[in-house]
Coordinates of C-alpha atoms in Angstrom, one line a residue:
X174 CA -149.2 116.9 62.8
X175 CA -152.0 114.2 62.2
X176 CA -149.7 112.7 59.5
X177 CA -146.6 112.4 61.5
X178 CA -148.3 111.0 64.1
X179 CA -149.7 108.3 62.3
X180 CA -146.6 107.6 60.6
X181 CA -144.7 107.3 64.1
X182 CA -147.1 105.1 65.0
X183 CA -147.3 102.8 62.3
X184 CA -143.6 102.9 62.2
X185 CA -143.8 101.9 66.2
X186 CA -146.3 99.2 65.2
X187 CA -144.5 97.6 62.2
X188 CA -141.1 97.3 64.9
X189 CA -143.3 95.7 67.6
X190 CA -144.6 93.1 64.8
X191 CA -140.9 92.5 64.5
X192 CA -140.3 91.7 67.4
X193 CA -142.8 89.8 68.1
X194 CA -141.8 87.2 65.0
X195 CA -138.1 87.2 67.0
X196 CA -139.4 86.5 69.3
X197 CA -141.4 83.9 68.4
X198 CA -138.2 82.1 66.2
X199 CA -136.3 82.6 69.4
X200 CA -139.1 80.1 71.2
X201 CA -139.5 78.0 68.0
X202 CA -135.6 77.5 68.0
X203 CA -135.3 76.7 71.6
X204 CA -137.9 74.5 71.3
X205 CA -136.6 72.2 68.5
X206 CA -132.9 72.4 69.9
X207 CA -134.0 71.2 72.8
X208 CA -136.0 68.1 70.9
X209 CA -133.0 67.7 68.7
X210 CA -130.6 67.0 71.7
X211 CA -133.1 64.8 73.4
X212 CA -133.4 62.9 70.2
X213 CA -129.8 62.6 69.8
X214 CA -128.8 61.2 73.3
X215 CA -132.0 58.8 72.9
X216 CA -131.0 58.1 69.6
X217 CA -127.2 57.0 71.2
X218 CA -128.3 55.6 73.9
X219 CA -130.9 53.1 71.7
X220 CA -127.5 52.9 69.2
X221 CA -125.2 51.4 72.3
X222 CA -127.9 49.2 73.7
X223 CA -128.8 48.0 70.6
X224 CA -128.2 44.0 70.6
X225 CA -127.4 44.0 74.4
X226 CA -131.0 44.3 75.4
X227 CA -133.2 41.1 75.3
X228 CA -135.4 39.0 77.5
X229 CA -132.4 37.4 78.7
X230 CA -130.9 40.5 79.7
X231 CA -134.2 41.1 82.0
X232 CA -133.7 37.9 84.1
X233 CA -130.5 37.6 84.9
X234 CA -128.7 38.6 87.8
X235 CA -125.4 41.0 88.0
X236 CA -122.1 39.3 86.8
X237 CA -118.8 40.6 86.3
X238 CA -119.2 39.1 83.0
X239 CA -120.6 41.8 81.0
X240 CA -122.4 39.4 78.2
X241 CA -123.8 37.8 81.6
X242 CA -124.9 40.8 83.3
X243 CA -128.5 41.3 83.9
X244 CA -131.4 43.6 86.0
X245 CA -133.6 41.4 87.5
X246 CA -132.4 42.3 91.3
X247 CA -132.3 46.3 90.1
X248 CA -135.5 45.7 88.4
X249 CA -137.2 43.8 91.2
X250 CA -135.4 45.9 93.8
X251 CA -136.8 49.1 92.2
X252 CA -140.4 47.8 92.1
X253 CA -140.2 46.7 95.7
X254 CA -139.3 50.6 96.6
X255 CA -142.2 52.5 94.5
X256 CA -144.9 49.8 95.7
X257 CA -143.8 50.9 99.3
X258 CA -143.1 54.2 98.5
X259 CA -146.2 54.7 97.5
X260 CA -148.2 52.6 100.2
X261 CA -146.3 55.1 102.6
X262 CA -146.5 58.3 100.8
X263 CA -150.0 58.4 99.3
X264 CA -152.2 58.1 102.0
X265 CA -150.6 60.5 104.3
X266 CA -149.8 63.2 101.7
X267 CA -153.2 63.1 100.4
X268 CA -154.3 63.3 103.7
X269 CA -152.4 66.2 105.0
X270 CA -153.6 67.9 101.4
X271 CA -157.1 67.6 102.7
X272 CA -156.1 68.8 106.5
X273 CA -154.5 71.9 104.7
X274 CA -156.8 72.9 102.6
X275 CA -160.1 71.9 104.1
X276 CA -159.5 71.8 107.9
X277 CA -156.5 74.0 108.3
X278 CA -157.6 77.5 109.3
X279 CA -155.6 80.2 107.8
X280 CA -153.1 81.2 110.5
X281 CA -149.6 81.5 111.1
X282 CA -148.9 78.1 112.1
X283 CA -150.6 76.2 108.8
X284 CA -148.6 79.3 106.9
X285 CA -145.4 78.3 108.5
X286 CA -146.2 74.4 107.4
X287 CA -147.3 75.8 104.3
X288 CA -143.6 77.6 103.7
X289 CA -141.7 74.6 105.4
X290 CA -143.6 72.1 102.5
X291 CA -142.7 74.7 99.7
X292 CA -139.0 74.8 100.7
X293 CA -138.7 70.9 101.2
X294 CA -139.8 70.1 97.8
X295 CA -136.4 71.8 96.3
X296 CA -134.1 70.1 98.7
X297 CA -131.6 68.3 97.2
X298 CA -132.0 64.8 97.2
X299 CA -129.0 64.0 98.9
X300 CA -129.8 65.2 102.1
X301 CA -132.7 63.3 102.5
X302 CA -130.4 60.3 101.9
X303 CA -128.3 61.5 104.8
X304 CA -131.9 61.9 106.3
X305 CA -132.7 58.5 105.8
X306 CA -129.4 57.1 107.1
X307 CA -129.5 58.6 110.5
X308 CA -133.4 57.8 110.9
X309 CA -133.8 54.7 109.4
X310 CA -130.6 53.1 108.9
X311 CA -129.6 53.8 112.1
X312 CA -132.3 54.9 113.9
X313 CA -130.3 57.5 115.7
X314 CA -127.7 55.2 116.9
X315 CA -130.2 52.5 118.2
X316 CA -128.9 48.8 119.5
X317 CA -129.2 46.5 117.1
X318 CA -132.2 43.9 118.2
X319 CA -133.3 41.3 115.7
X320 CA -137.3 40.6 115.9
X321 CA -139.5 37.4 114.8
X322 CA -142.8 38.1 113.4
X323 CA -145.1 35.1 113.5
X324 CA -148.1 35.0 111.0
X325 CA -149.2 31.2 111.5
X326 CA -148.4 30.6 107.8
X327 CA -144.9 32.1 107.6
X328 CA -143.0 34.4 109.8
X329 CA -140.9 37.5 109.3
X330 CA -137.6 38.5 110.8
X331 CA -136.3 42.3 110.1
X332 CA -134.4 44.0 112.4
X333 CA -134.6 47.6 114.4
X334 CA -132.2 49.7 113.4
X335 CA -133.7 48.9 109.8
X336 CA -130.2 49.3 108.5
X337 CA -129.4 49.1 104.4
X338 CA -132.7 47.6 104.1
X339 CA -135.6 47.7 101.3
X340 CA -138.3 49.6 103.7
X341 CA -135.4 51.8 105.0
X342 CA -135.1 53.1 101.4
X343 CA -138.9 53.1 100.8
X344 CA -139.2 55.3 103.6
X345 CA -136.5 57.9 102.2
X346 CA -138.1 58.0 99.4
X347 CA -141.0 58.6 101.1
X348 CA -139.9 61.8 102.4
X349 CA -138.6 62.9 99.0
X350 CA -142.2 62.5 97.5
X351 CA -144.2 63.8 100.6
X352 CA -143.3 67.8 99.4
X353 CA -144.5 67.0 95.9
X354 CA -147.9 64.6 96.7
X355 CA -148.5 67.4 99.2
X356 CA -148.6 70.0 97.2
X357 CA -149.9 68.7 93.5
X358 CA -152.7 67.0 96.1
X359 CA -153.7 70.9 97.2
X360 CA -153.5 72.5 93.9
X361 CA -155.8 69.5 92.9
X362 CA -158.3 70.6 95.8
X363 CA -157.8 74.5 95.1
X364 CA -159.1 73.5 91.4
X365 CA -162.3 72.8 92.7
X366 CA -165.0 75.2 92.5
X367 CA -166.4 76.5 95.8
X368 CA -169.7 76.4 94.1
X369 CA -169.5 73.1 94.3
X370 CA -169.0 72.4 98.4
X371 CA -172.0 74.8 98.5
X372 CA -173.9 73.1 96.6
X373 CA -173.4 69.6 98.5
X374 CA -174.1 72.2 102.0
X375 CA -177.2 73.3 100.8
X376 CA -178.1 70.0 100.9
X377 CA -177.4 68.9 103.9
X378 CA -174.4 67.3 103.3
X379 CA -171.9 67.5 106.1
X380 CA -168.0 68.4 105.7
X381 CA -166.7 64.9 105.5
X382 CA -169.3 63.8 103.1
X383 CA -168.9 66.9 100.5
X384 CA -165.1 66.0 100.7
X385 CA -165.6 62.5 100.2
X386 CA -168.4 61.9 97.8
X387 CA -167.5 65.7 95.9
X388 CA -164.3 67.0 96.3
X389 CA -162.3 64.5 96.0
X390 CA -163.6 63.0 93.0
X391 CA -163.5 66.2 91.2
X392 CA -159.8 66.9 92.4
X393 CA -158.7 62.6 91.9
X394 CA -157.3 63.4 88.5
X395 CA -154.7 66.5 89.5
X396 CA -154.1 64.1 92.4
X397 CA -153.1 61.1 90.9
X398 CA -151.0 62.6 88.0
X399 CA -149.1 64.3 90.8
X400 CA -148.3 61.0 92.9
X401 CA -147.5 59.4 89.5
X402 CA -145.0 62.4 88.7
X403 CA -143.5 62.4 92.1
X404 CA -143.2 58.5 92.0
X405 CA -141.9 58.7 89.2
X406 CA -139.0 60.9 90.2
X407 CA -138.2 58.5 92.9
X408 CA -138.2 55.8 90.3
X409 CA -135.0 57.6 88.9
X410 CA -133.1 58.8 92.2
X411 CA -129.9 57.5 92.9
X412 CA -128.1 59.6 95.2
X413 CA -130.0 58.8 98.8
X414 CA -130.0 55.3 98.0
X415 CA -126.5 56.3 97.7
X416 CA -125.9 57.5 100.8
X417 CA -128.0 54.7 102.5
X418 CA -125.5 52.6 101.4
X419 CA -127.6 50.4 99.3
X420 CA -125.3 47.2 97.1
X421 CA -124.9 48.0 93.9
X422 CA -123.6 44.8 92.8
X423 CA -125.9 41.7 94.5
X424 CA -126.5 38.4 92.9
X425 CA -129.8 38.1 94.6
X426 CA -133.5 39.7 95.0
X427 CA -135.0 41.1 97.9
X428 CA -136.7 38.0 99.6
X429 CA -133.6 35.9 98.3
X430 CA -136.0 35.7 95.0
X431 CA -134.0 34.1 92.4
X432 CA -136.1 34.1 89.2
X433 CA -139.8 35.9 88.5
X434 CA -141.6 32.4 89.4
X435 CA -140.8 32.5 93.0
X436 CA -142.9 36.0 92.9
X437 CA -146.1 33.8 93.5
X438 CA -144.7 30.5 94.1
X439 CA -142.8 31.8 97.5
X440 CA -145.5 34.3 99.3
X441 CA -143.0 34.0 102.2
X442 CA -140.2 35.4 100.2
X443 CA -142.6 38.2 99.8
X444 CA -143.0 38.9 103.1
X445 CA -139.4 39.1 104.2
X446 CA -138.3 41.3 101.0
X447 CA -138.8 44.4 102.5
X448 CA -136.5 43.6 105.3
X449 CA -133.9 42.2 103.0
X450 CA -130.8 43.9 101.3
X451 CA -130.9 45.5 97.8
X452 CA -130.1 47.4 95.0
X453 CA -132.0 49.5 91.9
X454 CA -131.9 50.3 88.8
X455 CA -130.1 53.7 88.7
X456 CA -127.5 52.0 91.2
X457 CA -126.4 49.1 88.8
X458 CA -126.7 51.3 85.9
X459 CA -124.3 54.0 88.1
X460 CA -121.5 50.8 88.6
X461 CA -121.6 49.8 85.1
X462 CA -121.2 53.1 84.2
X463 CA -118.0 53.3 86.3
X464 CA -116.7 50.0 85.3
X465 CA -113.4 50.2 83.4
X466 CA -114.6 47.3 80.7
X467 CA -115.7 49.4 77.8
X468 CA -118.6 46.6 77.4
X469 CA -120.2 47.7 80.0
X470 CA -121.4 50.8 78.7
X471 CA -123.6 48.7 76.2
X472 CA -124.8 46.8 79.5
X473 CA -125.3 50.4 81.9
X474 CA -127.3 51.8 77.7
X475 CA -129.7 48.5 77.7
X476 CA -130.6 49.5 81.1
X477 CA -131.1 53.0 80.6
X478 CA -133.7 52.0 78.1
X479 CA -135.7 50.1 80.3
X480 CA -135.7 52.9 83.0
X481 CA -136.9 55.2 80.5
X482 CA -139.2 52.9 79.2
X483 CA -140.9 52.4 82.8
X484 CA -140.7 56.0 83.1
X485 CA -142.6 56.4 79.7
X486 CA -145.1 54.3 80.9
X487 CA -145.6 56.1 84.3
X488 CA -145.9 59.3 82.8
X489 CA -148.3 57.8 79.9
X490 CA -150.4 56.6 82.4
X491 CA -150.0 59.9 84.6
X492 CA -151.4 61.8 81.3
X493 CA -154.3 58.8 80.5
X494 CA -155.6 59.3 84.2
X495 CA -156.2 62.6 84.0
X496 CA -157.6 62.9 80.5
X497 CA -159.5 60.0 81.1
X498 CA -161.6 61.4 84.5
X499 CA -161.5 65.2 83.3
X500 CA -163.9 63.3 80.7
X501 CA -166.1 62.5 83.1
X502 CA -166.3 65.7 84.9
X503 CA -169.5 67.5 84.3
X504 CA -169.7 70.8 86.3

């Protein structure tokens, strides 16, 4: 009996090696499949924008001439939108992180905000371009009113409804983002030891201090790769701009900027860009893509690589952030 038994179980043993190897060439395989696809659509992508993409290419404006056609309204248009997204989405999603996790007691009404973040994080992001329309483009059906800011050195005019305006799609993108800074921002918080509030208790620290000068310090790297990755997301949206209705053919910057010069040269220009009309970078990639002159394509693949390359560069810094400050951490 001892004999057949070990036999059966060897011979159980030796199958669940195999399957184990299976199923470790079944994860090898998807794994380089998937890098093989990747590398060929980059590697036609880089093929179609090759000799199309050039320094040229990055300041110029949109033409119906495709050897004319450049990105420096998408380009500048798309910076405009993260550097407000952000201003606007950073502070209160870290913010409501910290309520959440440190303030929040554990009832049915932060479980119910808790469930309503989770489920707003997979919304498509189409209807928060509908979203943003009726709030922000037009306010809900609002009167038009047009309003003069004076700031001694310059003065602003915007109007209320915001309508196809800069800071009317910052703030859609805001509410894209907030689900994702939310909750990357309480994971970050959760990954900090308890040990460590204790600690900072014991001596006689009080809650706002241990959260300031402890826990957030300790949490700032999960934090900050997750408001890169979700800005990053936002970088590449097209769809609610869509539906806001921004251009996506303009011969002009937001701020009526017309070459990178006026950036510092024309702080008043500044100023009035978020109130002004403008497009992005996935929008004029999305026309040219749609445009029935084959030379185009070569024009919407040039662009393509610079999105991708900002993206790179987001994501780079997302991953240099948080390797460079878990460094630092010393538990």
């Amino acid at each position: 009996m001892s004999h057949a038994h070990d036999a059966g179980f060897k011979q159980r043993l030796l199958w669940r090696h195999r399957l184990g190897r299976v199923f470790a060439w079944l994860c090898g395989l998807a794994t380089w499949s998937s890098l093989l696809f990747l590398a060929v659509l980059l590697g036609a992508v880089v093929w179609q924008a090759a000799g199309w993409l050039s320094w040229e290419f990055l300041g110029r404006f949109d033409s119906g001439v495709p050897e004319k056609a450049g990105i420096v309204a998408g380009l500048l248009g798309s910076m405009w939108l993260i550097v407000l997204t952000a201003l606007f989405c950073v502070p209160i999603g870290i913010g409501a992180a910290i309520y959440l996790e440190e303030y929040a007691h554990p009832n049915w009404f932060t479980r119910f905000v808790q469930l309503n973040i989770s489920n707003l994080a997979g919304v498509p992001s189409i209807v928060y371009g509908m979203l943003g329309f009726t709030a922000f483009v037009r306010m809900f059906g609002l009167p038009k009113e047009t309003y003069v800011l004076s700031l001694g050195f310059a003065s602003v005019r915007f109007t209320l409804p915001f309508g196809r305006t800069v800071i009317a799609g910052a703030l859609t993108l805001t509410l894209l983002s907030l689900p994702v800074v939310i909750i990357a921002a309480q994971e970050a918080l959760r990954s900090v030891p308890a040990t460590l509030r204790h600690a900072a208790y014991a001596l006689g620290a009080t809650k706002w201090q241990t959260i300031w000068r402890q826990v957030l310090p300790a949490a700032l790297p999960g934090i900050l790769t997750g408001v890169i990755l979700a800005l990053s997301r936002a970088l590449g949206e097209t769809a609610p701009l869509a539906v806001l209705g921004a251009a996506t053919y303009i011969t002009f910057a937001p701020g009526r900027i017309a070459k990178w010069g006026d950036l510092w040269s024309r702080p008043a220009s500044l100023l009035q860009a978020p109130f002004d009309n403008f497009t992005a970078l996935p929008l004029q990639i999305y026309n040219w893509v749609n445009e029935s002159n084959p030379k185009f394509q070569h024009v919407a693949a040039a662009a393509i690589v610079v999105m991708l390359i900002l993206l790179v560069l987001l994501n780079g810094s997302a991953i240099y952030i948080r390797e460079r400050f878990q460094r630092r951490m010393r538990w």
